[in-house]
Coordinates of C-alpha atoms in Angstrom, one line a residue:
M1 CA 0.0 -0.1 -0.1
A2 CA 1.3 3.5 -0.9
T3 CA 2.6 5.7 2.1
E4 CA 1.2 9.2 2.6
I5 CA 4.4 10.6 0.8
E6 CA 3.9 8.3 -2.2
K7 CA 0.5 9.3 -2.4
K8 CA 1.2 13.0 -2.6
V9 CA 3.9 12.3 -5.2
M10 CA 1.7 10.2 -7.2
E11 CA -1.0 13.0 -7.3
A12 CA 1.6 15.3 -8.3
K13 CA 2.8 13.2 -11.0
M14 CA -0.7 12.8 -12.4
A15 CA -1.4 16.6 -12.3
S16 CA 2.0 17.1 -14.0
I17 CA 0.5 15.6 -17.1
T18 CA -2.3 18.2 -17.1
L19 CA -0.2 21.0 -16.1
A20 CA 2.0 20.5 -19.2
S21 CA -1.0 21.3 -21.5
V22 CA -2.2 24.5 -19.7
D23 CA -2.0 27.6 -22.0
T24 CA 0.2 30.6 -21.1
K25 CA -2.5 33.0 -20.5
T26 CA -4.1 30.8 -17.8
K27 CA -0.6 30.2 -16.1
D28 CA -0.1 34.1 -16.0
R29 CA -3.4 34.6 -14.5
A30 CA -2.6 32.1 -11.7
L31 CA 0.9 33.9 -11.3
E32 CA -0.5 37.3 -11.0
A33 CA -3.1 35.8 -8.3
M34 CA 0.0 34.4 -6.5
A35 CA 1.7 37.8 -6.3
N36 CA -1.5 39.3 -5.2
A37 CA -1.9 36.9 -2.5
L38 CA 1.5 37.4 -1.2
D39 CA 1.0 41.2 -0.9
E40 CA -2.4 40.5 1.0
N41 CA -0.9 38.3 3.4
R42 CA 2.2 40.1 4.4
D43 CA 1.5 40.0 8.3
R44 CA 0.6 36.5 8.2
I45 CA 3.8 35.6 6.4
I46 CA 6.1 37.9 8.7
E47 CA 4.3 36.4 11.9
A48 CA 5.1 32.7 10.8
N49 CA 8.8 33.8 10.0
N50 CA 9.2 35.4 13.5
A51 CA 8.4 32.1 15.1
D52 CA 10.8 30.4 12.9
L53 CA 13.6 33.1 13.8
E54 CA 12.8 32.6 17.5
E55 CA 13.6 29.1 17.3
A56 CA 16.6 29.7 15.0
G57 CA 18.2 31.8 17.5
R58 CA 17.8 29.2 20.2
M59 CA 19.3 26.7 17.8
K60 CA 22.2 28.9 16.9
A61 CA 23.1 29.5 20.5
E62 CA 23.1 25.7 20.9
G63 CA 25.6 25.5 18.0
K64 CA 23.0 23.6 15.8
L65 CA 22.5 26.4 13.2
S66 CA 25.1 28.7 11.6
Q67 CA 24.8 32.5 11.2
A68 CA 24.6 32.0 7.5
L69 CA 21.5 29.9 7.6
V70 CA 20.0 32.4 10.2
D71 CA 20.5 35.2 7.9
R72 CA 19.1 33.4 4.9
L73 CA 15.8 32.5 7.1
K74 CA 14.6 36.1 7.7
V75 CA 11.7 37.5 5.9
S76 CA 11.3 41.3 5.8
N77 CA 8.6 43.3 3.8
A78 CA 11.5 44.1 1.3
K79 CA 12.0 40.4 0.9
I80 CA 8.2 40.1 0.3
D81 CA 8.6 42.9 -2.3
G82 CA 11.3 40.8 -4.0
M83 CA 9.1 37.7 -4.0
I84 CA 6.1 39.6 -5.6
N85 CA 8.5 41.2 -8.1
G86 CA 10.1 38.1 -8.9
I87 CA 6.9 36.3 -9.9
R88 CA 5.7 39.4 -11.8
D89 CA 9.0 39.1 -13.8
V90 CA 8.3 35.5 -14.5
I91 CA 4.9 36.6 -16.1
K92 CA 6.8 39.0 -18.5
L93 CA 9.0 35.8 -19.6
E94 CA 8.2 34.0 -22.6
D95 CA 6.6 30.7 -22.0
P96 CA 9.4 28.1 -22.7
S97 CA 7.3 25.3 -23.3
G98 CA 5.6 24.1 -26.6
K99 CA 8.4 25.9 -28.7
T100 CA 9.4 24.4 -32.2
M101 CA 13.3 24.2 -31.7
K102 CA 13.9 22.8 -35.2
T103 CA 12.1 21.2 -37.9
L104 CA 13.6 18.4 -40.4
E105 CA 12.0 17.5 -43.5
L106 CA 12.6 13.7 -43.8
D107 CA 10.9 13.7 -47.1
T108 CA 8.2 15.5 -48.8
G109 CA 5.1 15.5 -46.6
L110 CA 7.0 13.7 -43.7
D111 CA 8.1 16.4 -41.1
L112 CA 10.2 15.9 -37.9
Y113 CA 9.7 18.8 -35.2
Q114 CA 11.8 18.9 -32.0
V115 CA 9.6 20.9 -29.6
S116 CA 10.3 21.9 -26.0
C117 CA 8.2 20.5 -23.3
P118 CA 8.2 20.5 -19.3
I119 CA 10.6 17.9 -17.7
G120 CA 7.5 16.7 -15.6
L121 CA 7.9 16.4 -11.7
I122 CA 10.5 18.2 -9.9
G123 CA 11.6 17.7 -6.5
V124 CA 13.1 20.9 -4.8
I125 CA 14.9 20.3 -1.3
F126 CA 16.2 23.3 0.3
E127 CA 17.6 24.7 3.5
S128 CA 16.4 27.9 5.0
R129 CA 15.5 30.8 2.6
P130 CA 11.7 30.7 2.6
D131 CA 11.9 32.9 -0.7
V132 CA 12.8 29.7 -2.6
V133 CA 9.2 28.7 -2.6
P134 CA 7.8 31.6 -4.7
Q135 CA 10.9 31.5 -7.0
I136 CA 10.8 27.8 -7.8
M137 CA 6.9 27.8 -7.8
S138 CA 6.6 30.6 -10.2
L139 CA 9.2 29.3 -12.6
C140 CA 7.9 25.8 -12.5
L141 CA 4.2 26.9 -13.1
K142 CA 5.2 29.1 -15.9
S143 CA 7.2 26.1 -17.5
G144 CA 4.5 23.4 -16.8
N145 CA 6.2 21.4 -14.2
A146 CA 4.7 20.1 -11.1
T147 CA 6.9 20.3 -8.2
I148 CA 7.4 18.7 -4.6
F149 CA 8.8 21.1 -2.0
K150 CA 11.0 20.1 1.0
G151 CA 12.2 22.9 3.1
G152 CA 14.5 22.7 6.2
S153 CA 12.8 22.3 9.6
E154 CA 14.2 25.8 10.7
A155 CA 11.7 27.4 8.2
L156 CA 8.9 25.3 8.9
N157 CA 6.3 27.9 9.7
S158 CA 7.3 30.3 6.9
N159 CA 7.6 27.5 4.3
R160 CA 4.0 26.1 5.2
T161 CA 2.4 29.8 5.3
I162 CA 3.9 30.9 2.0
F163 CA 3.2 27.5 0.2
D164 CA -0.4 27.5 1.5
I165 CA -1.0 31.3 0.2
L166 CA 0.4 30.4 -3.1
V167 CA -1.2 27.1 -3.9
K168 CA -4.7 28.5 -2.8
A169 CA -4.2 31.4 -5.2
M170 CA -3.1 29.2 -7.9
E171 CA -5.5 26.6 -7.6
N172 CA -8.4 28.9 -7.5
T173 CA -7.5 30.0 -11.0
E174 CA -9.5 28.1 -13.5
G175 CA -7.7 25.8 -15.7
I176 CA -5.1 25.1 -13.0
P177 CA -5.0 21.4 -11.9
N178 CA -5.2 20.6 -8.1
G179 CA -2.4 18.7 -6.5
A180 CA 0.6 19.8 -8.9
F181 CA 2.5 21.4 -6.0
Q182 CA 3.0 19.6 -2.8
L183 CA 4.9 20.5 0.3
M184 CA 6.9 17.7 2.6
E185 CA 8.0 18.9 6.0
T186 CA 9.8 16.1 7.9
R187 CA 13.4 14.8 7.7
E188 CA 12.1 11.4 7.2
E189 CA 10.1 12.6 4.0
V190 CA 13.7 13.4 2.4
M191 CA 14.8 9.8 2.3
N192 CA 11.6 8.6 0.7
L193 CA 11.6 11.2 -1.5
L194 CA 15.2 10.4 -2.8
A195 CA 14.0 6.8 -3.5
L196 CA 11.1 7.8 -5.6
D197 CA 12.9 7.5 -8.8
D198 CA 10.0 6.2 -10.5
Y199 CA 7.9 9.3 -10.2
I200 CA 10.5 12.3 -9.8
D201 CA 12.3 13.4 -12.9
L202 CA 14.7 16.1 -11.4
L203 CA 16.0 17.1 -8.0
I204 CA 17.2 20.5 -7.2
P205 CA 18.9 20.7 -3.8
R206 CA 19.7 24.4 -2.4
G207 CA 21.7 24.6 0.6
S208 CA 25.1 23.8 2.1
N209 CA 28.0 21.9 0.4
E210 CA 27.4 18.9 2.8
F211 CA 23.5 19.0 2.1
V212 CA 24.1 19.1 -1.7
K213 CA 26.6 16.3 -1.6
Y214 CA 24.3 14.2 0.6
I215 CA 21.4 14.4 -1.9
Q216 CA 23.6 13.7 -5.0
D217 CA 25.2 10.5 -3.0
N218 CA 21.7 9.2 -1.9
T219 CA 19.5 9.0 -4.9
K220 CA 19.4 7.7 -8.6
I221 CA 17.3 10.8 -9.7
S222 CA 19.1 13.3 -11.7
V223 CA 20.3 16.1 -9.6
L224 CA 20.7 19.8 -10.8
G225 CA 22.9 21.8 -8.6
H226 CA 26.5 22.5 -7.1
A227 CA 28.1 21.4 -3.9
D228 CA 30.6 24.3 -3.5
G229 CA 30.6 28.0 -4.2
I230 CA 34.3 28.6 -4.0
C231 CA 34.6 31.9 -5.9
H232 CA 37.7 33.9 -6.9
V233 CA 38.6 37.3 -8.0
Y234 CA 42.0 37.9 -9.8
V235 CA 43.4 41.4 -9.8
D236 CA 45.8 41.7 -12.7
N237 CA 48.9 44.0 -12.7
N238 CA 47.0 45.8 -15.5
A239 CA 44.0 46.4 -13.3
D240 CA 42.3 49.7 -12.8
M241 CA 42.7 50.2 -9.0
N242 CA 39.4 52.0 -8.3
K243 CA 37.5 49.3 -10.2
A244 CA 39.4 46.7 -8.3
Y245 CA 38.7 48.1 -4.8
D246 CA 34.9 48.3 -5.7
V247 CA 34.6 44.9 -7.3
C248 CA 36.6 43.0 -4.7
F249 CA 34.8 44.8 -1.9
D250 CA 31.4 44.0 -3.3
S251 CA 32.3 40.3 -4.2
K252 CA 32.9 39.6 -0.4
V253 CA 31.1 42.1 1.7
Q254 CA 27.8 42.8 -0.2
Y255 CA 26.3 39.5 1.0
P256 CA 28.9 36.9 2.2
A257 CA 26.4 34.2 3.1
V258 CA 25.7 33.0 -0.4
C259 CA 27.4 30.7 -3.1
N260 CA 28.5 33.4 -5.4
A261 CA 30.4 35.5 -2.9
M262 CA 34.2 35.5 -3.2
E263 CA 36.2 33.3 -1.0
T264 CA 39.6 33.7 -2.3
L265 CA 41.3 36.9 -3.6
L266 CA 44.3 36.4 -5.9
I267 CA 46.8 39.5 -6.4
N268 CA 49.4 39.9 -9.0
R269 CA 52.6 40.1 -7.1
E270 CA 53.7 43.1 -9.1
I271 CA 51.1 45.4 -7.8
A272 CA 50.6 43.9 -4.1
E273 CA 52.5 46.8 -2.3
D274 CA 50.2 49.3 -4.1
F275 CA 46.9 47.6 -3.9
I276 CA 46.9 45.6 -0.5
P277 CA 47.1 48.5 1.9
E278 CA 43.9 50.4 0.8
M279 CA 42.0 47.2 0.1
M280 CA 42.8 45.3 3.3
K281 CA 41.9 48.6 5.1
R282 CA 38.3 48.5 3.6
Y283 CA 37.8 44.9 4.5
D284 CA 39.1 45.3 8.0
E285 CA 36.7 48.4 8.6
A286 CA 34.0 46.1 7.3
G287 CA 34.9 43.4 9.9
V288 CA 36.4 40.9 7.3
E289 CA 38.8 38.2 9.0
L290 CA 41.7 38.1 6.5
R291 CA 43.8 35.0 6.0
F292 CA 47.0 35.6 4.1
D293 CA 49.6 33.3 2.3
E294 CA 53.3 34.2 3.3
G295 CA 53.9 37.0 0.5
S296 CA 50.8 38.8 1.2
Y297 CA 51.1 38.3 5.1
T298 CA 54.4 40.2 5.1
I299 CA 52.7 43.2 3.4
A300 CA 49.5 43.0 5.6
E301 CA 51.3 42.6 9.1
K302 CA 52.8 46.3 8.8
L303 CA 49.2 47.8 8.5
G304 CA 48.1 47.4 12.1
L305 CA 44.9 45.4 10.9
K306 CA 42.6 44.1 13.7
N307 CA 41.9 40.6 12.4
I308 CA 44.6 38.7 10.3
K309 CA 45.9 35.1 10.1
K310 CA 48.2 33.2 7.9
A311 CA 46.2 30.9 5.4
T312 CA 46.7 27.1 5.4
D313 CA 46.3 25.0 2.3
E314 CA 42.7 24.1 3.5
D315 CA 41.7 27.8 3.0
W316 CA 41.8 27.6 -0.6
K317 CA 39.5 24.8 -0.7
T318 CA 37.0 26.4 1.7
E319 CA 33.7 28.1 1.1
Y320 CA 33.3 30.3 4.1
N321 CA 29.6 31.8 3.5
E322 CA 30.8 34.5 6.1
L323 CA 33.0 37.6 6.4
I324 CA 36.2 35.5 6.1
L325 CA 38.5 35.9 3.1
S326 CA 41.8 34.2 1.9
V327 CA 44.4 36.2 0.0
K328 CA 47.1 34.9 -2.2
L329 CA 49.8 36.5 -4.4
V330 CA 50.4 35.2 -7.8
D331 CA 53.2 35.8 -10.3
S332 CA 51.0 35.7 -13.5
I333 CA 47.6 35.4 -14.9
E334 CA 48.7 31.6 -15.9
Q335 CA 49.3 31.0 -12.2
A336 CA 45.8 32.6 -11.1
I337 CA 44.2 30.6 -13.6
N338 CA 45.7 27.3 -12.5
H339 CA 44.9 28.2 -8.8
I340 CA 41.1 28.9 -9.8
N341 CA 40.9 25.7 -11.9
N342 CA 42.7 23.6 -9.2
Y343 CA 41.0 24.9 -6.0
G344 CA 37.6 26.5 -7.3
S345 CA 34.5 24.8 -7.8
H346 CA 33.6 26.0 -11.2
H347 CA 31.1 28.3 -10.0
T348 CA 31.9 32.1 -10.5
D349 CA 35.2 33.6 -11.0
A350 CA 36.4 37.3 -11.9
I351 CA 39.3 39.3 -13.4
I352 CA 40.1 42.7 -12.9
T353 CA 42.2 44.0 -15.7
E354 CA 42.4 46.7 -18.7
D355 CA 44.4 44.2 -20.8
A356 CA 42.3 42.9 -23.7
P357 CA 44.4 39.7 -24.5
K358 CA 44.2 38.9 -20.8
R359 CA 40.6 39.1 -20.6
K360 CA 40.2 36.8 -23.5
Q361 CA 42.8 34.5 -22.0
F362 CA 40.9 34.3 -18.6
I363 CA 37.5 33.9 -20.2
D364 CA 38.8 31.0 -22.5
L365 CA 40.9 29.2 -19.8
V366 CA 38.8 29.4 -16.6
D367 CA 36.3 26.3 -16.3
S368 CA 33.6 27.9 -14.5
S369 CA 30.0 28.5 -15.4
S370 CA 30.2 32.2 -14.9
V371 CA 33.2 34.2 -15.7
M372 CA 33.3 38.0 -14.9
V373 CA 35.6 40.7 -16.4
N374 CA 35.7 43.9 -14.2
A375 CA 32.5 43.0 -12.3
S376 CA 31.4 41.6 -9.0
T377 CA 31.0 37.8 -8.6
R378 CA 27.6 38.5 -6.9
F379 CA 26.3 39.1 -10.4
A380 CA 26.0 35.6 -10.9
D381 CA 22.1 35.2 -10.2
G382 CA 19.1 34.2 -12.1
F383 CA 17.2 37.5 -11.4
R384 CA 20.3 39.6 -12.4
Y385 CA 20.7 37.6 -15.5
G386 CA 17.0 38.4 -16.5
K387 CA 15.6 35.1 -15.9
G388 CA 13.0 36.6 -13.6
A389 CA 14.4 34.2 -10.7
E390 CA 16.4 31.1 -10.6
V391 CA 15.6 27.5 -9.7
G392 CA 19.4 27.1 -8.7
I393 CA 22.8 27.4 -9.9
S394 CA 24.5 24.3 -11.7
T395 CA 28.1 23.7 -12.1
N396 CA 27.0 20.6 -14.2
K397 CA 28.1 20.3 -17.7
I398 CA 25.0 18.6 -18.9
H399 CA 21.6 20.1 -19.7
S400 CA 21.9 23.5 -17.9
R401 CA 24.9 25.5 -16.5
G402 CA 25.4 28.6 -14.4
P403 CA 22.3 30.4 -12.8
V404 CA 19.3 28.2 -14.1
G405 CA 15.9 29.8 -15.1
M406 CA 13.1 28.4 -16.9
E407 CA 15.4 27.1 -19.6
G408 CA 16.4 24.4 -17.2
L409 CA 13.0 23.2 -16.7
V410 CA 12.2 22.2 -20.1
I411 CA 13.4 19.2 -22.2
Y412 CA 12.3 18.3 -25.7
K413 CA 10.3 15.7 -27.4
Y414 CA 10.3 14.6 -31.2
V415 CA 6.8 15.0 -33.2
L416 CA 6.8 13.2 -36.6
L417 CA 3.9 14.3 -39.0
G418 CA 3.4 12.1 -41.9
N419 CA 0.6 10.7 -44.3
G420 CA 0.8 6.9 -43.8
D421 CA 4.5 6.6 -44.2
K422 CA 6.4 3.5 -44.0
V423 CA 10.0 2.7 -43.0
S424 CA 10.0 -0.1 -45.6
D425 CA 9.8 2.3 -48.5
Y426 CA 13.2 3.8 -47.3
A427 CA 14.8 0.2 -47.0
G428 CA 15.4 -2.7 -49.1
D429 CA 17.2 -3.0 -52.7
E430 CA 15.8 0.5 -54.0
P431 CA 15.1 2.6 -51.0
K432 CA 13.4 6.1 -51.3
P433 CA 16.1 8.7 -50.2
F434 CA 15.7 10.9 -47.4
T435 CA 15.7 14.8 -48.0
H436 CA 16.9 15.6 -44.5
R437 CA 16.4 19.3 -45.1
V438 CA 16.0 21.9 -42.4
I439 CA 12.7 23.9 -42.9
D440 CA 10.9 26.8 -41.5
K441 CA 7.7 25.4 -40.0
K442 CA 6.3 25.5 -36.6
L443 CA 4.3 22.6 -35.0
S444 CA 1.7 24.8 -33.9
D445 CA 1.0 26.1 -37.5
A446 CA 1.1 22.6 -39.0
L447 CA -1.4 21.3 -36.5
N448 CA -3.7 24.3 -37.3
N449 CA -3.9 23.7 -40.9

């Protein structure tokens, strides 16, 4: 007999079939209803979040929850504004499902269409950050994918409240099937969810390195995500210093508790004496703990900074997610690139330089999903990339890479339109030839003729 968890998943799987065929206007009406519902229920959301924050404070005091997770948990009116704006940005985006990607004429009157379609049923497992719920739900709804949500226990009240508000608004929209979106709440449900590879088509984990690795290691379901966010900025000897100060400060300090924040600063040795004093003074005033290699430590210890240490080899492999930064001197751009490719997580890395050949060299040789030139690593984000919101960031080299929006939530199917055609006509001693000619035809037009 199916468990309660399996029943929820099976219900969502069945609803995913109907949801895949819902037209864009209906989905957009549901999205607008969701945005309005969030706006109308602000007090309810913040009250639920305050209950979670109170419990999170106790857990942090007991050493069971990091400050980074507490920071991600908080929901303010400004954050609700962001949720609402994110949903409305998704409304503006083109529906990615049902698009003819390519049409190939196999023979006269025998046309093969490659058409985008939803993946099906997606499982989203995340820690803290209740704003993940409207982000993912809006993108999945617009792309026609049913979704199972499993949030962390530290955000139980916030997740449940936001989920209930959104689903009620969505399912009250005529044409949207019930049951396409489900919420799991207990730790035991996670292991059950990971075992349901017969129903769930894709898993998207959002959380710490250990959390994502655990998901990847304990399921046969395809996983879209990244385990680490070890990001670098390299300040070249041909850098504009003012640009370097601004980009390096923003990359670390603007919001350190996220995967696209810089963890290691690489500085060309030739400019170190000029660059380090001002840059480290700014970091020190912002409360950043600085960990230097031997060369940079020699310069830094003369500055009278409050919070400096010597870096160990482990620092180059560490995602801090807080105001800690490791600093290393390099002799060349080649050495910087080698360090990034050896120690980085292929997430986001930046170079500060005015040298055009070096810009190209860095772009070509740094093996990361996002590469920045004279810009902060913090730009690596689905909203900032114009995707409306993001389902996650992937360092995989299949399907989708970098900040993933709706394009990562569709796959494709082949549709062949013929007129009683037989393979036997194209086989044997005198086979008919295929034309295999790319033609400018859309499936939607062909079906309406």
